[in-house]
Amino acid sequence: MIKSQKMVGEMKGTRIILGFFAVIALIFVAYAALRTIPLNDCGENGIGLDCIELPPGFSIGYYAENIEGARSMALSPNGTIFVGSRDTGKVYAVLDRNNDSKADEVLVLAEGLDMPNGVAFRNGSLYVAEVSRVIRYDEIEARLENPPEPVVVNDNFPSDRAHGWKYIKFGPDGKLYVPVGMPCNVCNKEGEDERYGTIMRMEPDGSQLEIFAKGVRNSVGFDWNPRTEELWFTDNGRDWLGDDAPPDELNRAPVKGMHFGFPYCHGGDIPDPEFGKLRNCSEFTPPEMKLGPHVAALGMTFYTDTMFPEEYRNQIFIAEHGSWNRKIPIGYRVSLVRLENGKPVSYEPFANGWLQGLAAWGRPVDVLVMPDGALLVSDDKNNAIYRISYG
């Protein structure tokens, strides 16, 4: 009996020693991983625009600061930038009255709204997307100091807050496109409520609401190819399939009725562990480009101006908000997808540096091409809008 107790004690001691060495090993692995992440020698504590790396000839500065939760942006023909937020419940108007490429004034147009992420402008009216409805502020630029009460355009959207915030934009067909995200990480709503996991569209007055694309987990950014007028959109991949899967997606929807695979298939060729047995990946439209895993690709735009060099024109810029549960963070940047003959051929960082080591001081959300050709980037963590210019 005494011998048995001695053996038990030795075994416990051995386990403690092995556990100690295991902890030390994990520390060294984490340290090695951290050392592989480049740190810029910039700013105070690695924070500031000096940290942002851009291709030669490009520069970045603040267009506007102190815009709490700045997310989606829309531009009026008069130069007013409207900015939605998600967590603050506010909508802003950003004004450059001196025409010096920097905002002079930021006005709060509305507050107390339900996650008013998306904004769009058409014929003098500002459209704002809340979780379950789209509202409209008429003749808004004449009443920036005293905004009118909003008109409800359409309130027939689900009220789920999970992936309930929306990006909206008018297409070349004059219709307003409104995505409806899945109210979950991964679930199957087909046959229950066909609105989930779609991009919908409707007339400016809210009529003729219809589904344009299906199998879309959560799109928070889209634009139309200026040459073909085809819709391209980003889509956030599901979580908890590991750090490196699935990829976020850049998709193309030239016609109504296409299905992009969710929840059955991810990234075009990864069957879902639960729902993949119900459908085959070959049944769906694969992404045009697989983006980084969990980069949280949000706003995107085709660059349509001439300030940037020729090789950037009609190419796609994507704001990557950054991963939230990946062991080694990824994203927190603006990426560039290059096209040849209308097909993506490369995917690369364009503006990088909001992520320093394992910590991020900024999170890009949306991108907007200005009339002078500069590219604006909103940031809901640093509460700012940046201006990227060339030359």
mmCIF file of C-alpha atoms in Angstrom:
data_model
loop_
_atom_site.group_PDB
_atom_site.id
_atom_site.type_symbol
_atom_site.label_atom_id
_atom_site.label_comp_id
_atom_site.label_asym_id
_atom_site.label_seq_id
_atom_site.Cartn_x
_atom_site.Cartn_y
_atom_site.Cartn_z
ATOM 1 C CA MET A 1 0.000 0.000 0.000
ATOM 2 C CA ILE A 2 2.867 2.334 0.884
ATOM 3 C CA LYS A 3 4.627 1.465 -2.364
ATOM 4 C CA SER A 4 1.448 2.188 -4.294
ATOM 5 C CA GLN A 5 1.119 5.643 -2.713
ATOM 6 C CA LYS A 6 4.755 6.364 -3.536
ATOM 7 C CA MET A 7 4.175 5.408 -7.140
ATOM 8 C CA VAL A 8 1.099 7.667 -7.289
ATOM 9 C CA GLY A 9 3.135 10.547 -5.929
ATOM 10 C CA GLU A 10 5.865 10.000 -8.489
ATOM 11 C CA MET A 11 3.314 9.913 -11.279
ATOM 12 C CA LYS A 12 1.760 13.176 -10.093
ATOM 13 C CA GLY A 13 5.191 14.765 -9.941
ATOM 14 C CA THR A 14 5.963 13.602 -13.437
ATOM 15 C CA ARG A 15 2.688 15.058 -14.745
ATOM 16 C CA ILE A 16 3.432 18.396 -13.083
ATOM 17 C CA ILE A 17 6.894 18.526 -14.648
ATOM 18 C CA LEU A 18 5.545 17.567 -18.074
ATOM 19 C CA GLY A 19 2.797 20.181 -17.738
ATOM 20 C CA PHE A 20 5.369 22.809 -16.835
ATOM 21 C CA PHE A 21 7.444 22.051 -19.906
ATOM 22 C CA ALA A 22 4.304 22.022 -22.066
ATOM 23 C CA VAL A 23 3.454 25.545 -20.893
ATOM 24 C CA ILE A 24 7.014 26.684 -21.635
ATOM 25 C CA ALA A 25 6.762 25.150 -25.105
ATOM 26 C CA LEU A 26 3.481 26.965 -25.794
ATOM 27 C CA ILE A 27 5.042 30.247 -24.711
ATOM 28 C CA PHE A 28 7.919 29.736 -27.139
ATOM 29 C CA VAL A 29 5.487 28.831 -29.956
ATOM 30 C CA ALA A 30 3.427 31.976 -29.317
ATOM 31 C CA TYR A 31 6.599 34.076 -29.160
ATOM 32 C CA ALA A 32 7.864 32.612 -32.411
ATOM 33 C CA ALA A 33 4.507 33.267 -34.059
ATOM 34 C CA LEU A 34 4.547 36.848 -32.835
ATOM 35 C CA ARG A 35 8.051 37.349 -34.227
ATOM 36 C CA THR A 36 6.824 36.282 -37.662
ATOM 37 C CA ILE A 37 4.322 39.163 -37.704
ATOM 38 C CA PRO A 38 6.060 42.291 -39.020
ATOM 39 C CA LEU A 39 6.096 45.314 -36.726
ATOM 40 C CA ASN A 40 6.606 48.737 -38.230
ATOM 41 C CA ASP A 41 8.860 51.233 -36.526
ATOM 42 C CA CYS A 42 6.202 53.904 -36.501
ATOM 43 C CA GLY A 43 4.226 56.305 -34.390
ATOM 44 C CA GLU A 44 3.847 56.242 -30.629
ATOM 45 C CA ASN A 45 3.417 52.634 -29.455
ATOM 46 C CA GLY A 46 2.917 51.529 -33.059
ATOM 47 C CA ILE A 47 -0.136 53.697 -33.618
ATOM 48 C CA GLY A 48 -0.649 56.333 -36.302
ATOM 49 C CA LEU A 49 -0.675 56.927 -40.021
ATOM 50 C CA ASP A 50 3.116 56.604 -40.179
ATOM 51 C CA CYS A 51 2.433 52.884 -39.665
ATOM 52 C CA ILE A 52 0.453 52.540 -42.891
ATOM 53 C CA GLU A 53 2.388 50.949 -45.741
ATOM 54 C CA LEU A 54 1.331 51.893 -49.277
ATOM 55 C CA PRO A 55 2.779 51.319 -52.754
ATOM 56 C CA PRO A 56 5.338 53.920 -53.902
ATOM 57 C CA GLY A 57 3.800 57.270 -54.808
ATOM 58 C CA PHE A 58 0.750 56.918 -52.560
ATOM 59 C CA SER A 59 0.115 58.821 -49.336
ATOM 60 C CA ILE A 60 -2.523 58.742 -46.613
ATOM 61 C CA GLY A 61 -3.936 61.404 -44.317
ATOM 62 C CA TYR A 62 -6.979 62.083 -42.207
ATOM 63 C CA TYR A 63 -10.011 63.302 -44.123
ATOM 64 C CA ALA A 64 -12.161 63.460 -40.973
ATOM 65 C CA GLU A 65 -11.719 62.512 -37.316
ATOM 66 C CA ASN A 66 -13.962 62.001 -34.303
ATOM 67 C CA ILE A 67 -16.709 60.214 -36.252
ATOM 68 C CA GLU A 68 -17.766 57.658 -33.691
ATOM 69 C CA GLY A 69 -18.271 54.236 -35.258
ATOM 70 C CA ALA A 70 -17.758 55.431 -38.868
ATOM 71 C CA ARG A 71 -18.818 52.633 -41.228
ATOM 72 C CA SER A 72 -20.582 52.736 -44.613
ATOM 73 C CA MET A 73 -20.286 55.874 -46.751
ATOM 74 C CA ALA A 74 -22.307 57.483 -49.542
ATOM 75 C CA LEU A 75 -21.473 60.555 -51.619
ATOM 76 C CA SER A 76 -23.920 63.146 -52.951
ATOM 77 C CA PRO A 77 -23.309 65.017 -56.240
ATOM 78 C CA ASN A 78 -22.729 68.143 -54.125
ATOM 79 C CA GLY A 79 -19.858 66.500 -52.256
ATOM 80 C CA THR A 80 -21.558 65.704 -48.957
ATOM 81 C CA ILE A 81 -20.398 62.406 -47.494
ATOM 82 C CA PHE A 82 -23.029 60.555 -45.485
ATOM 83 C CA VAL A 83 -21.764 58.029 -42.963
ATOM 84 C CA GLY A 84 -23.705 55.325 -41.174
ATOM 85 C CA SER A 85 -22.726 53.582 -37.961
ATOM 86 C CA ARG A 86 -23.589 50.257 -36.430
ATOM 87 C CA ASP A 87 -23.190 50.501 -32.662
ATOM 88 C CA THR A 88 -23.798 54.220 -32.057
ATOM 89 C CA GLY A 89 -27.203 54.458 -33.749
ATOM 90 C CA LYS A 90 -26.104 57.636 -35.523
ATOM 91 C CA VAL A 91 -25.910 58.916 -39.100
ATOM 92 C CA TYR A 92 -23.483 61.700 -39.977
ATOM 93 C CA ALA A 93 -22.945 64.301 -42.692
ATOM 94 C CA VAL A 94 -19.274 65.081 -43.379
ATOM 95 C CA LEU A 95 -18.609 68.388 -45.125
ATOM 96 C CA ASP A 96 -15.572 69.851 -46.879
ATOM 97 C CA ARG A 97 -16.739 73.453 -47.198
ATOM 98 C CA ASN A 98 -13.284 74.801 -48.131
ATOM 99 C CA ASN A 99 -12.734 72.246 -50.893
ATOM 100 C CA ASP A 100 -9.274 71.495 -49.525
ATOM 101 C CA SER A 101 -9.648 67.683 -49.448
ATOM 102 C CA LYS A 102 -10.243 67.637 -45.702
ATOM 103 C CA ALA A 103 -13.523 67.780 -43.805
ATOM 104 C CA ASP A 104 -14.351 71.006 -41.999
ATOM 105 C CA GLU A 105 -17.492 69.875 -40.213
ATOM 106 C CA VAL A 106 -19.219 66.709 -39.046
ATOM 107 C CA LEU A 107 -22.944 66.899 -38.303
ATOM 108 C CA VAL A 108 -25.120 64.302 -36.584
ATOM 109 C CA LEU A 109 -28.210 63.931 -38.780
ATOM 110 C CA ALA A 110 -29.940 61.204 -36.786
ATOM 111 C CA GLU A 111 -29.438 59.243 -33.594
ATOM 112 C CA GLY A 112 -31.242 56.548 -31.676
ATOM 113 C CA LEU A 113 -31.635 54.407 -34.797
ATOM 114 C CA ASP A 114 -31.334 50.613 -34.852
ATOM 115 C CA MET A 115 -27.845 49.830 -36.186
ATOM 116 C CA PRO A 116 -27.993 52.280 -39.138
ATOM 117 C CA ASN A 117 -24.995 50.836 -40.937
ATOM 118 C CA GLY A 118 -25.942 51.372 -44.586
ATOM 119 C CA VAL A 119 -26.479 54.674 -46.378
ATOM 120 C CA ALA A 120 -27.270 55.526 -50.010
ATOM 121 C CA PHE A 121 -28.091 58.766 -51.825
ATOM 122 C CA ARG A 122 -30.461 59.329 -54.731
ATOM 123 C CA ASN A 123 -32.313 62.355 -56.173
ATOM 124 C CA GLY A 124 -31.741 64.555 -53.122
ATOM 125 C CA SER A 125 -32.769 61.895 -50.608
ATOM 126 C CA LEU A 126 -30.666 59.986 -48.092
ATOM 127 C CA TYR A 127 -31.609 56.321 -47.626
ATOM 128 C CA VAL A 128 -30.623 54.657 -44.342
ATOM 129 C CA ALA A 129 -30.778 50.926 -43.589
ATOM 130 C CA GLU A 130 -31.706 49.871 -40.075
ATOM 131 C CA VAL A 131 -32.019 46.238 -39.004
ATOM 132 C CA SER A 132 -35.622 45.672 -40.076
ATOM 133 C CA ARG A 133 -36.349 48.628 -42.336
ATOM 134 C CA VAL A 134 -35.058 51.182 -44.805
ATOM 135 C CA ILE A 135 -35.949 54.837 -44.187
ATOM 136 C CA ARG A 136 -35.484 57.976 -46.264
ATOM 137 C CA TYR A 137 -34.661 61.616 -45.475
ATOM 138 C CA ASP A 138 -35.914 63.827 -48.313
ATOM 139 C CA GLU A 139 -34.162 67.028 -49.453
ATOM 140 C CA ILE A 140 -31.591 66.321 -46.781
ATOM 141 C CA GLU A 141 -28.839 68.653 -48.000
ATOM 142 C CA ALA A 142 -31.143 71.645 -47.637
ATOM 143 C CA ARG A 143 -31.820 70.619 -44.045
ATOM 144 C CA LEU A 144 -28.554 69.345 -42.645
ATOM 145 C CA GLU A 145 -28.933 71.562 -39.558
ATOM 146 C CA ASN A 146 -32.558 70.552 -39.061
ATOM 147 C CA PRO A 147 -33.199 67.161 -40.669
ATOM 148 C CA PRO A 148 -36.786 66.172 -41.498
ATOM 149 C CA GLU A 149 -38.571 63.197 -40.022
ATOM 150 C CA PRO A 150 -37.762 60.084 -42.026
ATOM 151 C CA VAL A 151 -40.143 58.353 -44.396
ATOM 152 C CA VAL A 152 -40.373 54.568 -44.057
ATOM 153 C CA VAL A 153 -39.475 53.086 -47.449
ATOM 154 C CA ASN A 154 -39.853 49.416 -46.551
ATOM 155 C CA ASP A 155 -40.062 47.672 -43.174
ATOM 156 C CA ASN A 156 -40.429 44.075 -44.377
ATOM 157 C CA PHE A 157 -36.989 42.855 -43.313
ATOM 158 C CA PRO A 158 -36.203 40.423 -40.470
ATOM 159 C CA SER A 159 -35.532 41.940 -37.043
ATOM 160 C CA ASP A 160 -32.636 39.626 -36.042
ATOM 161 C CA ARG A 161 -29.655 41.613 -34.798
ATOM 162 C CA ALA A 162 -27.137 38.869 -35.572
ATOM 163 C CA HIS A 163 -25.809 39.885 -39.022
ATOM 164 C CA GLY A 164 -28.784 42.241 -39.156
ATOM 165 C CA TRP A 165 -26.847 45.397 -40.018
ATOM 166 C CA LYS A 166 -26.998 46.215 -43.713
ATOM 167 C CA TYR A 167 -25.029 47.743 -46.554
ATOM 168 C CA ILE A 168 -27.187 49.375 -49.234
ATOM 169 C CA LYS A 169 -26.504 50.826 -52.655
ATOM 170 C CA PHE A 170 -28.351 51.749 -55.823
ATOM 171 C CA GLY A 171 -27.523 49.675 -58.874
ATOM 172 C CA PRO A 172 -27.316 50.681 -62.550
ATOM 173 C CA ASP A 173 -30.919 49.481 -62.875
ATOM 174 C CA GLY A 174 -32.054 52.206 -60.463
ATOM 175 C CA LYS A 175 -33.036 49.694 -57.788
ATOM 176 C CA LEU A 176 -31.865 49.708 -54.175
ATOM 177 C CA TYR A 177 -29.966 46.537 -53.226
ATOM 178 C CA VAL A 178 -30.340 45.356 -49.616
ATOM 179 C CA PRO A 179 -28.638 42.226 -48.204
ATOM 180 C CA VAL A 180 -30.193 40.094 -45.453
ATOM 181 C CA GLY A 181 -27.558 38.202 -43.472
ATOM 182 C CA MET A 182 -28.025 34.835 -41.812
ATOM 183 C CA PRO A 183 -29.042 35.223 -38.123
ATOM 184 C CA CYS A 184 -26.413 32.674 -37.026
ATOM 185 C CA ASN A 185 -22.908 31.397 -37.623
ATOM 186 C CA VAL A 186 -24.275 28.625 -39.807
ATOM 187 C CA CYS A 187 -27.879 27.430 -40.108
ATOM 188 C CA ASN A 188 -30.378 26.462 -42.792
ATOM 189 C CA LYS A 189 -33.324 28.791 -43.343
ATOM 190 C CA GLU A 190 -34.332 27.612 -46.808
ATOM 191 C CA GLY A 191 -37.981 26.589 -46.761
ATOM 192 C CA GLU A 192 -38.512 28.577 -43.560
ATOM 193 C CA ASP A 193 -37.845 32.179 -44.540
ATOM 194 C CA GLU A 194 -36.383 32.735 -48.004
ATOM 195 C CA ARG A 195 -35.185 36.243 -47.156
ATOM 196 C CA TYR A 196 -32.261 35.043 -45.024
ATOM 197 C CA GLY A 197 -28.875 34.663 -46.687
ATOM 198 C CA THR A 198 -29.753 36.797 -49.699
ATOM 199 C CA ILE A 199 -29.196 40.058 -51.483
ATOM 200 C CA MET A 200 -32.576 41.630 -52.157
ATOM 201 C CA ARG A 201 -33.540 44.626 -54.278
ATOM 202 C CA MET A 202 -36.492 46.983 -54.592
ATOM 203 C CA GLU A 203 -37.666 50.134 -56.317
ATOM 204 C CA PRO A 204 -36.670 53.451 -54.678
ATOM 205 C CA ASP A 205 -40.191 53.759 -53.222
ATOM 206 C CA GLY A 206 -39.859 50.351 -51.537
ATOM 207 C CA SER A 207 -42.102 48.452 -53.917
ATOM 208 C CA GLN A 208 -41.338 45.215 -55.802
ATOM 209 C CA LEU A 209 -39.026 43.829 -53.112
ATOM 210 C CA GLU A 210 -37.463 40.638 -54.475
ATOM 211 C CA ILE A 211 -34.552 38.262 -53.961
ATOM 212 C CA PHE A 212 -31.692 38.843 -56.395
ATOM 213 C CA ALA A 213 -29.073 36.353 -55.091
ATOM 214 C CA LYS A 214 -29.169 33.422 -52.636
ATOM 215 C CA GLY A 215 -26.681 31.450 -50.561
ATOM 216 C CA VAL A 216 -24.968 34.586 -49.227
ATOM 217 C CA ARG A 217 -24.012 34.319 -45.547
ATOM 218 C CA ASN A 218 -23.384 37.993 -44.808
ATOM 219 C CA SER A 219 -22.493 40.559 -47.443
ATOM 220 C CA VAL A 220 -21.581 44.027 -46.148
ATOM 221 C CA GLY A 221 -20.236 45.470 -49.382
ATOM 222 C CA PHE A 222 -20.862 45.413 -53.124
ATOM 223 C CA ASP A 223 -20.375 47.394 -56.317
ATOM 224 C CA TRP A 224 -21.003 47.088 -60.057
ATOM 225 C CA ASN A 225 -18.319 46.612 -62.663
ATOM 226 C CA PRO A 226 -18.360 49.905 -64.598
ATOM 227 C CA ARG A 227 -17.698 48.095 -67.884
ATOM 228 C CA THR A 228 -20.249 45.289 -67.626
ATOM 229 C CA GLU A 229 -22.665 46.590 -64.933
ATOM 230 C CA GLU A 230 -22.431 43.189 -63.204
ATOM 231 C CA LEU A 231 -22.817 43.024 -59.436
ATOM 232 C CA TRP A 232 -19.747 41.999 -57.412
ATOM 233 C CA PHE A 233 -19.963 41.491 -53.650
ATOM 234 C CA THR A 234 -17.946 40.397 -50.639
ATOM 235 C CA ASP A 235 -19.215 37.649 -48.342
ATOM 236 C CA ASN A 236 -18.017 36.765 -44.842
ATOM 237 C CA GLY A 237 -17.286 33.063 -44.345
ATOM 238 C CA ARG A 238 -18.543 31.036 -41.383
ATOM 239 C CA ASP A 239 -16.584 30.691 -38.123
ATOM 240 C CA TRP A 240 -15.235 27.689 -36.200
ATOM 241 C CA LEU A 241 -13.843 25.621 -39.069
ATOM 242 C CA GLY A 242 -10.311 26.505 -37.996
ATOM 243 C CA ASP A 243 -7.993 29.470 -38.410
ATOM 244 C CA ASP A 244 -7.395 28.868 -42.113
ATOM 245 C CA ALA A 245 -10.852 27.911 -43.376
ATOM 246 C CA PRO A 246 -13.074 28.882 -44.929
ATOM 247 C CA PRO A 247 -11.973 31.893 -46.981
ATOM 248 C CA ASP A 248 -14.021 35.035 -47.250
ATOM 249 C CA GLU A 249 -15.338 35.443 -50.773
ATOM 250 C CA LEU A 250 -15.456 37.901 -53.649
ATOM 251 C CA ASN A 251 -18.430 36.916 -55.807
ATOM 252 C CA ARG A 252 -19.946 38.004 -59.106
ATOM 253 C CA ALA A 253 -23.681 37.935 -59.838
ATOM 254 C CA PRO A 254 -24.354 38.964 -63.458
ATOM 255 C CA VAL A 255 -27.982 37.813 -63.362
ATOM 256 C CA LYS A 256 -30.803 37.314 -60.889
ATOM 257 C CA GLY A 257 -31.361 33.915 -59.277
ATOM 258 C CA MET A 258 -27.819 32.657 -58.651
ATOM 259 C CA HIS A 259 -26.979 30.623 -55.528
ATOM 260 C CA PHE A 260 -23.558 30.970 -53.886
ATOM 261 C CA GLY A 261 -23.611 27.921 -51.655
ATOM 262 C CA PHE A 262 -24.313 28.891 -48.060
ATOM 263 C CA PRO A 263 -24.957 26.987 -45.798
ATOM 264 C CA TYR A 264 -24.081 23.863 -47.788
ATOM 265 C CA CYS A 265 -20.731 24.850 -49.237
ATOM 266 C CA HIS A 266 -18.045 27.388 -48.283
ATOM 267 C CA GLY A 267 -15.443 28.977 -50.520
ATOM 268 C CA GLY A 268 -16.737 27.024 -53.492
ATOM 269 C CA ASP A 269 -15.265 23.651 -52.487
ATOM 270 C CA ILE A 270 -15.581 23.122 -48.698
ATOM 271 C CA PRO A 271 -18.708 21.138 -47.732
ATOM 272 C CA ASP A 272 -20.212 22.251 -44.430
ATOM 273 C CA PRO A 273 -19.756 19.569 -41.721
ATOM 274 C CA GLU A 274 -23.476 19.657 -40.909
ATOM 275 C CA PHE A 275 -25.272 20.779 -44.064
ATOM 276 C CA GLY A 276 -22.820 19.702 -46.764
ATOM 277 C CA LYS A 277 -24.396 16.268 -47.024
ATOM 278 C CA LEU A 278 -27.641 17.847 -48.251
ATOM 279 C CA ARG A 279 -26.220 19.455 -51.426
ATOM 280 C CA ASN A 280 -23.101 19.166 -53.567
ATOM 281 C CA CYS A 281 -20.689 22.074 -54.003
ATOM 282 C CA SER A 282 -20.899 21.621 -57.783
ATOM 283 C CA GLU A 283 -24.498 22.855 -57.663
ATOM 284 C CA PHE A 284 -23.481 26.395 -56.698
ATOM 285 C CA THR A 285 -21.584 29.358 -58.110
ATOM 286 C CA PRO A 286 -18.028 29.450 -56.697
ATOM 287 C CA PRO A 287 -16.342 32.716 -55.715
ATOM 288 C CA GLU A 288 -14.451 34.709 -58.303
ATOM 289 C CA MET A 289 -11.646 35.088 -55.759
ATOM 290 C CA LYS A 290 -11.016 33.403 -52.423
ATOM 291 C CA LEU A 291 -10.015 36.077 -49.919
ATOM 292 C CA GLY A 292 -8.139 35.578 -46.655
ATOM 293 C CA PRO A 293 -9.758 33.337 -44.013
ATOM 294 C CA HIS A 294 -11.759 35.407 -41.522
ATOM 295 C CA VAL A 295 -10.417 38.754 -42.806
ATOM 296 C CA ALA A 296 -13.985 40.154 -42.549
ATOM 297 C CA ALA A 297 -14.110 41.605 -46.063
ATOM 298 C CA LEU A 298 -16.658 44.441 -45.983
ATOM 299 C CA GLY A 299 -16.918 47.464 -48.278
ATOM 300 C CA MET A 300 -15.586 47.201 -51.833
ATOM 301 C CA THR A 301 -15.432 49.449 -54.851
ATOM 302 C CA PHE A 302 -14.205 49.511 -58.425
ATOM 303 C CA TYR A 303 -11.704 52.326 -58.857
ATOM 304 C CA THR A 304 -13.110 54.430 -61.678
ATOM 305 C CA ASP A 305 -11.047 57.647 -61.647
ATOM 306 C CA THR A 306 -7.697 58.744 -63.074
ATOM 307 C CA MET A 307 -5.678 60.004 -60.069
ATOM 308 C CA PHE A 308 -4.239 56.539 -59.456
ATOM 309 C CA PRO A 309 -1.922 55.055 -62.117
ATOM 310 C CA GLU A 310 -3.426 53.138 -65.016
ATOM 311 C CA GLU A 311 -2.820 49.723 -63.456
ATOM 312 C CA TYR A 312 -5.272 50.561 -60.636
ATOM 313 C CA ARG A 313 -8.166 51.674 -62.837
ATOM 314 C CA ASN A 314 -11.263 49.480 -62.891
ATOM 315 C CA GLN A 315 -9.623 47.291 -60.239
ATOM 316 C CA ILE A 316 -11.289 46.316 -56.942
ATOM 317 C CA PHE A 317 -10.404 47.740 -53.538
ATOM 318 C CA ILE A 318 -11.726 45.894 -50.479
ATOM 319 C CA ALA A 319 -11.847 47.069 -46.843
ATOM 320 C CA GLU A 320 -10.958 44.171 -44.536
ATOM 321 C CA HIS A 321 -12.263 44.774 -41.029
ATOM 322 C CA GLY A 322 -10.080 42.053 -39.515
ATOM 323 C CA SER A 323 -10.552 38.696 -37.791
ATOM 324 C CA TRP A 324 -12.097 38.525 -34.327
ATOM 325 C CA ASN A 325 -11.340 34.954 -33.210
ATOM 326 C CA ARG A 326 -8.299 33.842 -35.190
ATOM 327 C CA LYS A 327 -5.229 32.895 -33.105
ATOM 328 C CA ILE A 328 -3.002 35.041 -35.315
ATOM 329 C CA PRO A 329 -5.056 38.074 -36.440
ATOM 330 C CA ILE A 330 -5.436 38.761 -40.145
ATOM 331 C CA GLY A 331 -7.036 41.533 -42.190
ATOM 332 C CA TYR A 332 -7.194 45.067 -40.768
ATOM 333 C CA ARG A 333 -6.156 46.448 -44.158
ATOM 334 C CA VAL A 334 -7.307 47.553 -47.597
ATOM 335 C CA SER A 335 -6.688 44.906 -50.244
ATOM 336 C CA LEU A 336 -6.522 45.071 -54.021
ATOM 337 C CA VAL A 337 -7.939 42.500 -56.420
ATOM 338 C CA ARG A 338 -6.564 42.941 -59.938
ATOM 339 C CA LEU A 339 -8.654 41.962 -62.971
ATOM 340 C CA GLU A 340 -7.664 40.942 -66.469
ATOM 341 C CA ASN A 341 -10.389 40.569 -69.069
ATOM 342 C CA GLY A 342 -12.960 40.808 -66.293
ATOM 343 C CA LYS A 343 -11.473 37.945 -64.243
ATOM 344 C CA PRO A 344 -9.512 38.272 -60.974
ATOM 345 C CA VAL A 345 -5.846 37.348 -61.340
ATOM 346 C CA SER A 346 -4.324 38.509 -58.033
ATOM 347 C CA TYR A 347 -5.189 39.466 -54.464
ATOM 348 C CA GLU A 348 -2.731 41.568 -52.471
ATOM 349 C CA PRO A 349 -2.508 44.120 -49.642
ATOM 350 C CA PHE A 350 -2.739 47.743 -50.752
ATOM 351 C CA ALA A 351 -2.827 49.671 -47.461
ATOM 352 C CA ASN A 352 -1.459 47.784 -44.478
ATOM 353 C CA GLY A 353 -0.458 48.714 -40.923
ATOM 354 C CA TRP A 354 -3.580 49.088 -38.798
ATOM 355 C CA LEU A 355 -2.572 45.723 -37.325
ATOM 356 C CA GLN A 356 0.693 45.865 -35.385
ATOM 357 C CA GLY A 357 1.781 42.478 -34.067
ATOM 358 C CA LEU A 358 -1.266 40.991 -32.366
ATOM 359 C CA ALA A 359 -3.001 44.324 -31.695
ATOM 360 C CA ALA A 360 -4.996 46.549 -34.065
ATOM 361 C CA TRP A 361 -5.455 50.283 -33.631
ATOM 362 C CA GLY A 362 -7.808 50.612 -36.614
ATOM 363 C CA ARG A 363 -10.364 48.569 -38.564
ATOM 364 C CA PRO A 364 -11.206 49.581 -42.166
ATOM 365 C CA VAL A 365 -14.900 49.256 -43.021
ATOM 366 C CA ASP A 366 -15.719 50.920 -46.332
ATOM 367 C CA VAL A 367 -14.016 52.466 -49.366
ATOM 368 C CA LEU A 368 -15.265 55.336 -51.521
ATOM 369 C CA VAL A 369 -13.823 56.948 -54.662
ATOM 370 C CA MET A 370 -14.000 60.748 -54.500
ATOM 371 C CA PRO A 371 -14.550 63.091 -57.479
ATOM 372 C CA ASP A 372 -10.875 64.115 -57.395
ATOM 373 C CA GLY A 373 -9.820 60.455 -57.613
ATOM 374 C CA ALA A 374 -8.739 59.990 -53.997
ATOM 375 C CA LEU A 375 -9.862 56.881 -52.113
ATOM 376 C CA LEU A 376 -11.593 57.351 -48.762
ATOM 377 C CA VAL A 377 -11.449 54.613 -46.115
ATOM 378 C CA SER A 378 -13.708 54.582 -43.052
ATOM 379 C CA ASP A 379 -12.585 53.134 -39.711
ATOM 380 C CA ASP A 380 -15.068 52.361 -36.921
ATOM 381 C CA LYS A 381 -12.369 51.581 -34.333
ATOM 382 C CA ASN A 382 -10.291 54.725 -34.811
ATOM 383 C CA ASN A 383 -13.483 56.766 -35.508
ATOM 384 C CA ALA A 384 -12.029 58.293 -38.637
ATOM 385 C CA ILE A 385 -12.087 58.575 -42.422
ATOM 386 C CA TYR A 386 -8.730 58.462 -44.216
ATOM 387 C CA ARG A 387 -7.867 59.881 -47.632
ATOM 388 C CA ILE A 388 -5.453 57.947 -49.847
ATOM 389 C CA SER A 389 -4.044 59.909 -52.779
ATOM 390 C CA TYR A 390 -1.356 59.533 -55.430
ATOM 391 C CA GLY A 391 1.280 61.991 -56.538
#
